[in-house]
Coordinates of C-alpha atoms and ligand atoms in Angstrom, one line a residue:
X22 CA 27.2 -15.6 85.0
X23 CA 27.2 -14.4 88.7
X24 CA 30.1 -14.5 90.3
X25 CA 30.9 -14.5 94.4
X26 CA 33.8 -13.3 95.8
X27 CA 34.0 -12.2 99.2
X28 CA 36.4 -9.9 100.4
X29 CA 37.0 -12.5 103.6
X30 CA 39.9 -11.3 104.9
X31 CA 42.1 -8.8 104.3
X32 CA 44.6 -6.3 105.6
X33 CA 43.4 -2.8 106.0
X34 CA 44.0 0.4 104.0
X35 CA 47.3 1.4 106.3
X36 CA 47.9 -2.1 106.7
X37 CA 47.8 -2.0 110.7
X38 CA 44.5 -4.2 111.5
X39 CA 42.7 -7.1 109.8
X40 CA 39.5 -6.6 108.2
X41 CA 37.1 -9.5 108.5
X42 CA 33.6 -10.1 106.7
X43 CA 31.8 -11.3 109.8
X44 CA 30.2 -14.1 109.0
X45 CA 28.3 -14.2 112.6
X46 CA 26.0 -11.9 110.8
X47 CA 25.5 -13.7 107.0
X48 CA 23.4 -14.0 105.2
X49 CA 21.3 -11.1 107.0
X50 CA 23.5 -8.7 107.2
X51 CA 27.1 -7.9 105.1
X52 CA 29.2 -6.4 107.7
X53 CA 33.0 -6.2 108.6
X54 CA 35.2 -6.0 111.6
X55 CA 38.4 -4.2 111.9
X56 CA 40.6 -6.1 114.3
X57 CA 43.4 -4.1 116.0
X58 CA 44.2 -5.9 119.2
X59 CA 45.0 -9.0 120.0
X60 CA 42.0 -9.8 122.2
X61 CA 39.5 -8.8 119.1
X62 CA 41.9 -10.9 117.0
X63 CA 41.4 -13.9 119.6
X64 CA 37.3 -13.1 119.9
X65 CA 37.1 -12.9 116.2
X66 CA 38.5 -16.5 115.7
X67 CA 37.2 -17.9 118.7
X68 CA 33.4 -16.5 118.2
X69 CA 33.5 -18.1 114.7
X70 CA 33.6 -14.5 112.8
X71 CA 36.2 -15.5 111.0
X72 CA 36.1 -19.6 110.9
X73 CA 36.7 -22.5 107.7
X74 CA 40.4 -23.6 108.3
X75 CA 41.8 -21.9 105.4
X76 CA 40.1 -18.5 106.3
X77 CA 41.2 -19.0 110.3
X78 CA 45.2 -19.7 109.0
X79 CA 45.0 -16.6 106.7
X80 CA 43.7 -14.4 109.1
X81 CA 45.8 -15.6 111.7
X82 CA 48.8 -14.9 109.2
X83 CA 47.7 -11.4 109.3
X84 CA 46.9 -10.9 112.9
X85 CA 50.5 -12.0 113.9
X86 CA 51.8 -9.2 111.3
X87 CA 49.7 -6.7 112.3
X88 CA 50.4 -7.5 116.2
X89 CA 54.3 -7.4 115.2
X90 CA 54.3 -3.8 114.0
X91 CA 53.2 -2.5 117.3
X92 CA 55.9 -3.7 119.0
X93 CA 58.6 -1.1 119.6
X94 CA 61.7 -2.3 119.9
X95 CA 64.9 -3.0 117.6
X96 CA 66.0 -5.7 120.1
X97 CA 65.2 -8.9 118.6
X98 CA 65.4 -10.9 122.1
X99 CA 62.6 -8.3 123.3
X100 CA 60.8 -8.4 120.1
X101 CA 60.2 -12.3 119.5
X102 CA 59.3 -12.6 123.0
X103 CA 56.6 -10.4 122.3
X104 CA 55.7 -12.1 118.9
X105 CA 55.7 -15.8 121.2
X106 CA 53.5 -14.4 123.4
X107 CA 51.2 -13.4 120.9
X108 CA 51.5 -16.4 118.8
X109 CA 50.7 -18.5 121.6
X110 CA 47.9 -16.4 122.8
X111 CA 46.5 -16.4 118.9
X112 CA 46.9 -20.1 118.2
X113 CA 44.6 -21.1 121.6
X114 CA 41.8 -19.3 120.1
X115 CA 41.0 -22.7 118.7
X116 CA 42.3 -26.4 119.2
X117 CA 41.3 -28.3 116.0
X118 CA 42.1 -26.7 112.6
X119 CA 45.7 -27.3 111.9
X120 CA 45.7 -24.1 109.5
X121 CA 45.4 -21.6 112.8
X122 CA 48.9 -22.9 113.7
X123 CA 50.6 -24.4 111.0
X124 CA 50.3 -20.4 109.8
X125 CA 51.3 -19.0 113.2
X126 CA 54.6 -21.3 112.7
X127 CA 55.3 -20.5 109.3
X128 CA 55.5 -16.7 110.4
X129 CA 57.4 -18.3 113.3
X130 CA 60.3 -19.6 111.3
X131 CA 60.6 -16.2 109.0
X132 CA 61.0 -14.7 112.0
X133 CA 64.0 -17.0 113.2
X134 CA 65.7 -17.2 110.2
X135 CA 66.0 -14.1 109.7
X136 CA 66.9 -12.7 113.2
X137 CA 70.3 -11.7 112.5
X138 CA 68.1 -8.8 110.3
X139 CA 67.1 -5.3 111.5
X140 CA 63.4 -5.5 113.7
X141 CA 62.2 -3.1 111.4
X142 CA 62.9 -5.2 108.2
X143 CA 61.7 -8.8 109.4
X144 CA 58.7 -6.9 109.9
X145 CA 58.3 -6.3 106.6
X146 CA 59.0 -9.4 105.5
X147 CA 56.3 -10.9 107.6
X148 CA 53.7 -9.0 105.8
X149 CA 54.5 -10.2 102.9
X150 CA 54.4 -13.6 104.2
X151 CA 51.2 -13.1 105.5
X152 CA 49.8 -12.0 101.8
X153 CA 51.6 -14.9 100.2
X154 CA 49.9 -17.0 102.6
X155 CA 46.5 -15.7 101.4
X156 CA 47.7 -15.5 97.9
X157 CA 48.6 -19.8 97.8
X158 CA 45.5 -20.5 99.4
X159 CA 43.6 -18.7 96.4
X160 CA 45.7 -21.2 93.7
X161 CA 45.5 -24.2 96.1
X162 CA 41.7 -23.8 96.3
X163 CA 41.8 -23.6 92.3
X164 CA 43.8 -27.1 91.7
X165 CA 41.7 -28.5 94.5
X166 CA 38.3 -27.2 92.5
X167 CA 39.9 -28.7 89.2
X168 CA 40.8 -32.1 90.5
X169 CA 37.3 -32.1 92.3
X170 CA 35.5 -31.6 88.7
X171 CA 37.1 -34.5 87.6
X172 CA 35.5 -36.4 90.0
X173 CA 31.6 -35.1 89.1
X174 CA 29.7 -35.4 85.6
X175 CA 27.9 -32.9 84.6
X176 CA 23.9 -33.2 85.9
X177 CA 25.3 -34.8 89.2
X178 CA 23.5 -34.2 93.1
X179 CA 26.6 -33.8 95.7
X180 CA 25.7 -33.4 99.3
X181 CA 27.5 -31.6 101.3
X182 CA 28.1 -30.6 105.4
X183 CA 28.7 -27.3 107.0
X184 CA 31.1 -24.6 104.7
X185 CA 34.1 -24.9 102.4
X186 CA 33.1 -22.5 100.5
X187 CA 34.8 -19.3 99.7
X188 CA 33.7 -17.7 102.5
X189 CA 35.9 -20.1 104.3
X190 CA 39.0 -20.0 102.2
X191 CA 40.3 -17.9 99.0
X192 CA 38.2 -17.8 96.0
X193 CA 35.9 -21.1 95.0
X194 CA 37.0 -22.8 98.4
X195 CA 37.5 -26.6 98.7
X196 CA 34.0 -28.8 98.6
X197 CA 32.4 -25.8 97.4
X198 CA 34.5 -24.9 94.8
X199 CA 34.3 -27.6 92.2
X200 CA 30.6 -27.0 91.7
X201 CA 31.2 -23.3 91.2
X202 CA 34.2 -24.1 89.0
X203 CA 32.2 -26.0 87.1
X204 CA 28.9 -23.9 86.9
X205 CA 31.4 -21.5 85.4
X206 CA 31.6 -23.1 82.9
X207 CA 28.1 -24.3 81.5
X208 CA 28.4 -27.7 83.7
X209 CA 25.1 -28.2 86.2
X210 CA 24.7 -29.9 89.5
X211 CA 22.0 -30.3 92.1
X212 CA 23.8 -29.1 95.8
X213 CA 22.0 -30.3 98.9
X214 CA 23.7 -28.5 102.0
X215 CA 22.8 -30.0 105.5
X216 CA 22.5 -27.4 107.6
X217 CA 24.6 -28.4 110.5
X218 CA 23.4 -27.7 113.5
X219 CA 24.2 -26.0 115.9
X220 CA 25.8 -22.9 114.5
X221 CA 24.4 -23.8 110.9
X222 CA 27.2 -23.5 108.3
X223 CA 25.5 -24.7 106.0
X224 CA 22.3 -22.6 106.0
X225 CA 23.5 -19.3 107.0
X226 CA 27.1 -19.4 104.5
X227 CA 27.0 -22.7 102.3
X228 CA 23.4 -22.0 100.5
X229 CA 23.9 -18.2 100.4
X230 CA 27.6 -18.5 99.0
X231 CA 26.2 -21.3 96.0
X232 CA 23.3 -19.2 95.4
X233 CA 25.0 -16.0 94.9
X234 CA 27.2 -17.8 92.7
X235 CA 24.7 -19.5 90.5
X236 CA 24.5 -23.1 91.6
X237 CA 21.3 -24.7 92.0
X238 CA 21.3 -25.2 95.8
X239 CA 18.6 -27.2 98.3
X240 CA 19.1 -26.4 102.1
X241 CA 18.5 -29.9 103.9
X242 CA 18.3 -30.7 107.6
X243 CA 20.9 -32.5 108.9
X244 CA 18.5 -35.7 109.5
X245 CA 17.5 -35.4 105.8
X246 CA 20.8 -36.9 104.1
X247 CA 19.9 -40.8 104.5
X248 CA 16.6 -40.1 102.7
X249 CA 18.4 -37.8 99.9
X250 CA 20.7 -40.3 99.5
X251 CA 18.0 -43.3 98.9
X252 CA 16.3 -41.1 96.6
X253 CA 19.3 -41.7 94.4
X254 CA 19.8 -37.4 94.3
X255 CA 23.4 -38.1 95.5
X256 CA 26.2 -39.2 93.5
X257 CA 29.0 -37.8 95.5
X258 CA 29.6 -36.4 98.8
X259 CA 32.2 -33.4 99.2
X260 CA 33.2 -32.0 102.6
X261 CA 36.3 -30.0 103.9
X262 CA 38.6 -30.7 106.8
X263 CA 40.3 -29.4 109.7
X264 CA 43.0 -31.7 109.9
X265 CA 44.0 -34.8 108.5
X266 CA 46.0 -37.1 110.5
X267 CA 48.7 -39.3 108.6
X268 CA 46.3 -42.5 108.2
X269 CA 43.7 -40.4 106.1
X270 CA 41.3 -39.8 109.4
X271 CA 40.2 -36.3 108.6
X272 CA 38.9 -34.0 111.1
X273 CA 35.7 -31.9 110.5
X274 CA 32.8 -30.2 111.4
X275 CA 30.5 -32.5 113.9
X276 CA 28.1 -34.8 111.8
X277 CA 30.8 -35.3 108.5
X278 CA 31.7 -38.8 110.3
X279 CA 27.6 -39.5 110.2
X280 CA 27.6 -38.7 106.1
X281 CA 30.4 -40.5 105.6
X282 CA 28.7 -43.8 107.5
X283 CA 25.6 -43.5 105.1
X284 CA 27.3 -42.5 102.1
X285 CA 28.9 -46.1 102.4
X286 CA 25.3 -47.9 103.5
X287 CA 24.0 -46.1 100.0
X288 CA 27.3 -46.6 97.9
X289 CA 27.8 -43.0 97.4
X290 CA 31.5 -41.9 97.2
X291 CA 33.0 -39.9 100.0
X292 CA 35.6 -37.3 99.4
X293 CA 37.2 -35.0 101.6
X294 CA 38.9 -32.0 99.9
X295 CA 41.6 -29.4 101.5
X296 CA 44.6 -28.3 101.0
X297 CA 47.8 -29.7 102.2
X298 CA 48.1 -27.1 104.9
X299 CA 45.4 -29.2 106.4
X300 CA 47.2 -32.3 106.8
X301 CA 49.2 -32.8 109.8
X302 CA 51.7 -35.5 109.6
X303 CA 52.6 -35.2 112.8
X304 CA 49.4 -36.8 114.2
X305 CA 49.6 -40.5 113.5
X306 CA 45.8 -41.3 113.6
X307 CA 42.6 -39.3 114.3
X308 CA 42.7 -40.6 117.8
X309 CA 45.2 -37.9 118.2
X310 CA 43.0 -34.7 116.9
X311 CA 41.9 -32.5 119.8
X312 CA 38.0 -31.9 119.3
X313 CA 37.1 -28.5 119.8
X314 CA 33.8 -28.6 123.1
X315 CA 31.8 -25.5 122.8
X316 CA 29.4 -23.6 124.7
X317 CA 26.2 -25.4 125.8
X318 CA 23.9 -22.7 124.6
X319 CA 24.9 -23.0 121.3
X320 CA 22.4 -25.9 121.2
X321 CA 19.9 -24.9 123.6
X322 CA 19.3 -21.6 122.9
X323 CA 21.5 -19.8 120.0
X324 CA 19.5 -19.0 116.5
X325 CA 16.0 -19.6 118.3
X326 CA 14.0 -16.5 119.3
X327 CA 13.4 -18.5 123.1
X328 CA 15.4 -21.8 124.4
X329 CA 14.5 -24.8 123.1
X330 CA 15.6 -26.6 126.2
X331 CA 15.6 -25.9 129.9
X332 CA 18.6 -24.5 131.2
X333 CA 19.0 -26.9 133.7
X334 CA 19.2 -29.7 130.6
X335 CA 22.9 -31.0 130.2
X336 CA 24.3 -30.4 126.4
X337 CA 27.1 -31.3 124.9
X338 CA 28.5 -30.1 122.3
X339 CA 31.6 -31.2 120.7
X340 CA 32.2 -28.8 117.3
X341 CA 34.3 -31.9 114.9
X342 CA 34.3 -35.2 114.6
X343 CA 36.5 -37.6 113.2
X344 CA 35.6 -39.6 109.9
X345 CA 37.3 -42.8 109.5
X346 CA 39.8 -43.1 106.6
X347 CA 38.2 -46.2 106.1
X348 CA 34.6 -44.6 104.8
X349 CA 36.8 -42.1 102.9
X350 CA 37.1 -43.0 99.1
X351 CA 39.4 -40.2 98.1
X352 CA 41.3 -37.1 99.9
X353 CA 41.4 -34.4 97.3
X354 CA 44.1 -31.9 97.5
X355 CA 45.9 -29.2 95.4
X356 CA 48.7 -31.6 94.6
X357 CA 46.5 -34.0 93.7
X358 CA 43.7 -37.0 94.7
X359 CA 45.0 -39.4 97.3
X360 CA 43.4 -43.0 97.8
X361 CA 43.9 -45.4 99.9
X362 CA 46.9 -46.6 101.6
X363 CA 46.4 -43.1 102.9
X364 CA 49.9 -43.6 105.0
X365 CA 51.6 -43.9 101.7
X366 CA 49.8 -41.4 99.5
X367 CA 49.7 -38.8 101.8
X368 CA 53.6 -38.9 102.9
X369 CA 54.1 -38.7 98.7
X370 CA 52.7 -35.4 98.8
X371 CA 55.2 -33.8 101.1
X372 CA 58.7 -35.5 99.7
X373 CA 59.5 -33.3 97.0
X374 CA 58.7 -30.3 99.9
X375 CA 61.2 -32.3 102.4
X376 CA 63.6 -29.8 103.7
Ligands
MRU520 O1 33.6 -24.5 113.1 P1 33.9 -24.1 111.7 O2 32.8 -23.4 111.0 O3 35.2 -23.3 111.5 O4 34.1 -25.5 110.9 C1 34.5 -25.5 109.6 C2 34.6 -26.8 108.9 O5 34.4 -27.8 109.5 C3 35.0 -26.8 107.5 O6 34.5 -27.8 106.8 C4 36.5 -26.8 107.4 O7 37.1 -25.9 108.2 C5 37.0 -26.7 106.0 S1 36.9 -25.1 105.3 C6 37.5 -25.2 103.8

């Protein structure tokens, strides 16, 4: 049985910087990044070196920790103007997964409430947070891999876009993980991975990450799904999410809204799997999601030895899309599977959490 487990993210040995597996680099090269400044902490999430929403909230858990200890003061005033500053400067490294700041404000509120404490000892406690953040992501992405299975027979194709693997989470990730749960013990499926162009998620971390872990993987390109699909090799589609608005619209990487459209056309189940860190309740419909633009030359010219396109050729290149919670047949979570009314389902989730 092989088994992957990447050391993602993680605090280092003195527990002053964040050690990232740069995934700019897989599946060439293994190589890590020691982030001590806020700038490299910023870069790192921003430059997708760090990226899946899970990974980006854990990371930024840790950031905001390690960014805490250098400031010297035992004045709180003085010190959580410093940690705003920072938290605000963190959370604009990117706009669309809710995990960056939903993690940012969970460190936020430890801070507050407990404020009346010494500097020295909120601190502390932050680090901690910042682990147990890391730690629940590693059991959610479990329950979520579990109450995936359920959903697949064993011998089943899935398709699936860009990463949610565990190179974007905790161990066995979200979409990922219920086909490695389930290799692990004895089950088979068939995985096609689109690529997902531009930046190639699927390619570079999604095949590598299913291969190293056993499962029988077939890298597609993104144009290949609708004929996969009429083949009859599909029987499910699993993707992740950035953020999921109250309605069930669901955020994620540019192209998911396109599976979802012919998953329908060939009567193939759409889920969407995350955590419910990923859902925002505050965001009424997907209208509301802010969609992340990136750089130009990502398509022209990034991964190709020359351009592909003059320079002078207008890109655009918007990094999520929106799926519809129409075309979604089930939102998958660590609590649970949601169906439709999503308004109703999804507010379930959080009641026994109301505080
Ligand atoms: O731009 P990326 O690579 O960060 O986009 C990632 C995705 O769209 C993932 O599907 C999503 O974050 C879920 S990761 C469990």
């Amino acid at each position: 049985m092989r088994e992957f487990t990447p050391e993602n993210v993680r605090l280092s040995e003195d527990g002053r910087s964040v050690v990232i597996l740069d995934q700019r680099k897989l599946p060439n090269r293994v190589e890590y990044l020691t982030l001590s400044t806020a700038e490299e902490m910023y870069d790192a999430i921003k430059s997708l070196a760090v990226r899946g929403a899970p990974a980006i909230g854990i990371c930024a858990g840790y950031s905001i920790y390690c960014l805490a200890q250098k400031v010297e003061t035992e004045n709180f005033n003085t010190f959580y103007g410093q940690f705003k500053k920072d938290k605000d400067y963190l959370d604009s490294s990117r706009p669309t997964a809710v995990n960056l700041s939903w993690a940012l404000n969970r460190m936020e509120k430890l801070v507050l409430k407990n404020k009346e404490k010494a500097v020295s000892e909120i601190i502390c406690l932050m680090g901690a947070e910042a682990k147990k953040i890391q730690q629940e992501d590693m059991e959610m992405c479990k329950n979520i891999s579990e109450y995936g299975l359920s959903l697949l027979k064993d011998g089943d194709g899935v398709l699936t876009h860009c990463n949610a693997g565990p190179l974007a989470t905790s161990r066995y990730g979200t979409a990922i993980g219920p086909m490695i749960l389930g290799h692990e013990r004895g089950m088979n499926f068939r995985v096609f991975a689109d690529e997902t162009r531009p930046l190639l998620q699927g390619a570079r971390l999604t095949s590598y990450e299913l291969y190293r872990a056993g499962v029988d993987v077939t890298l597609i390109c993104d144009n290949m799904a609708s004929l996969v699909m009429k083949n009859g090799w599909v029987q499910a589609c699993f993707v992740g999410c950035d953020r999921i608005a109250a309605n069930g619209d669901a955020a994620n990487k540019i192209g998911t809204s396109g599976v979802a459209i012919l998953a329908k056309h060939y009567g193939i189940p759409m889920y969407v799997l995350g955590p419910t860190s990923t859902i925002d309740m505050n965001c009424k419909t997907g209208d509301e999601i802010v969609i992340e633009l990136r750089e130009e030359d990502e398509i022209r010219s990034k991964y190709y030895k020359e351009p592909m396109a003059l320079p002078e050729i207008k890109c655009y290149n918007p990094a999520f899309d929106v799926t519809d919670h129409e075309l979604i047949t089930a939102i998958v979570t660590e609590k649970g599977i949601c169906r439709a009314p999503y308004r109703e389902s999804l507010a379930k989730l959080f009641e026994s959490n109301a505080e």
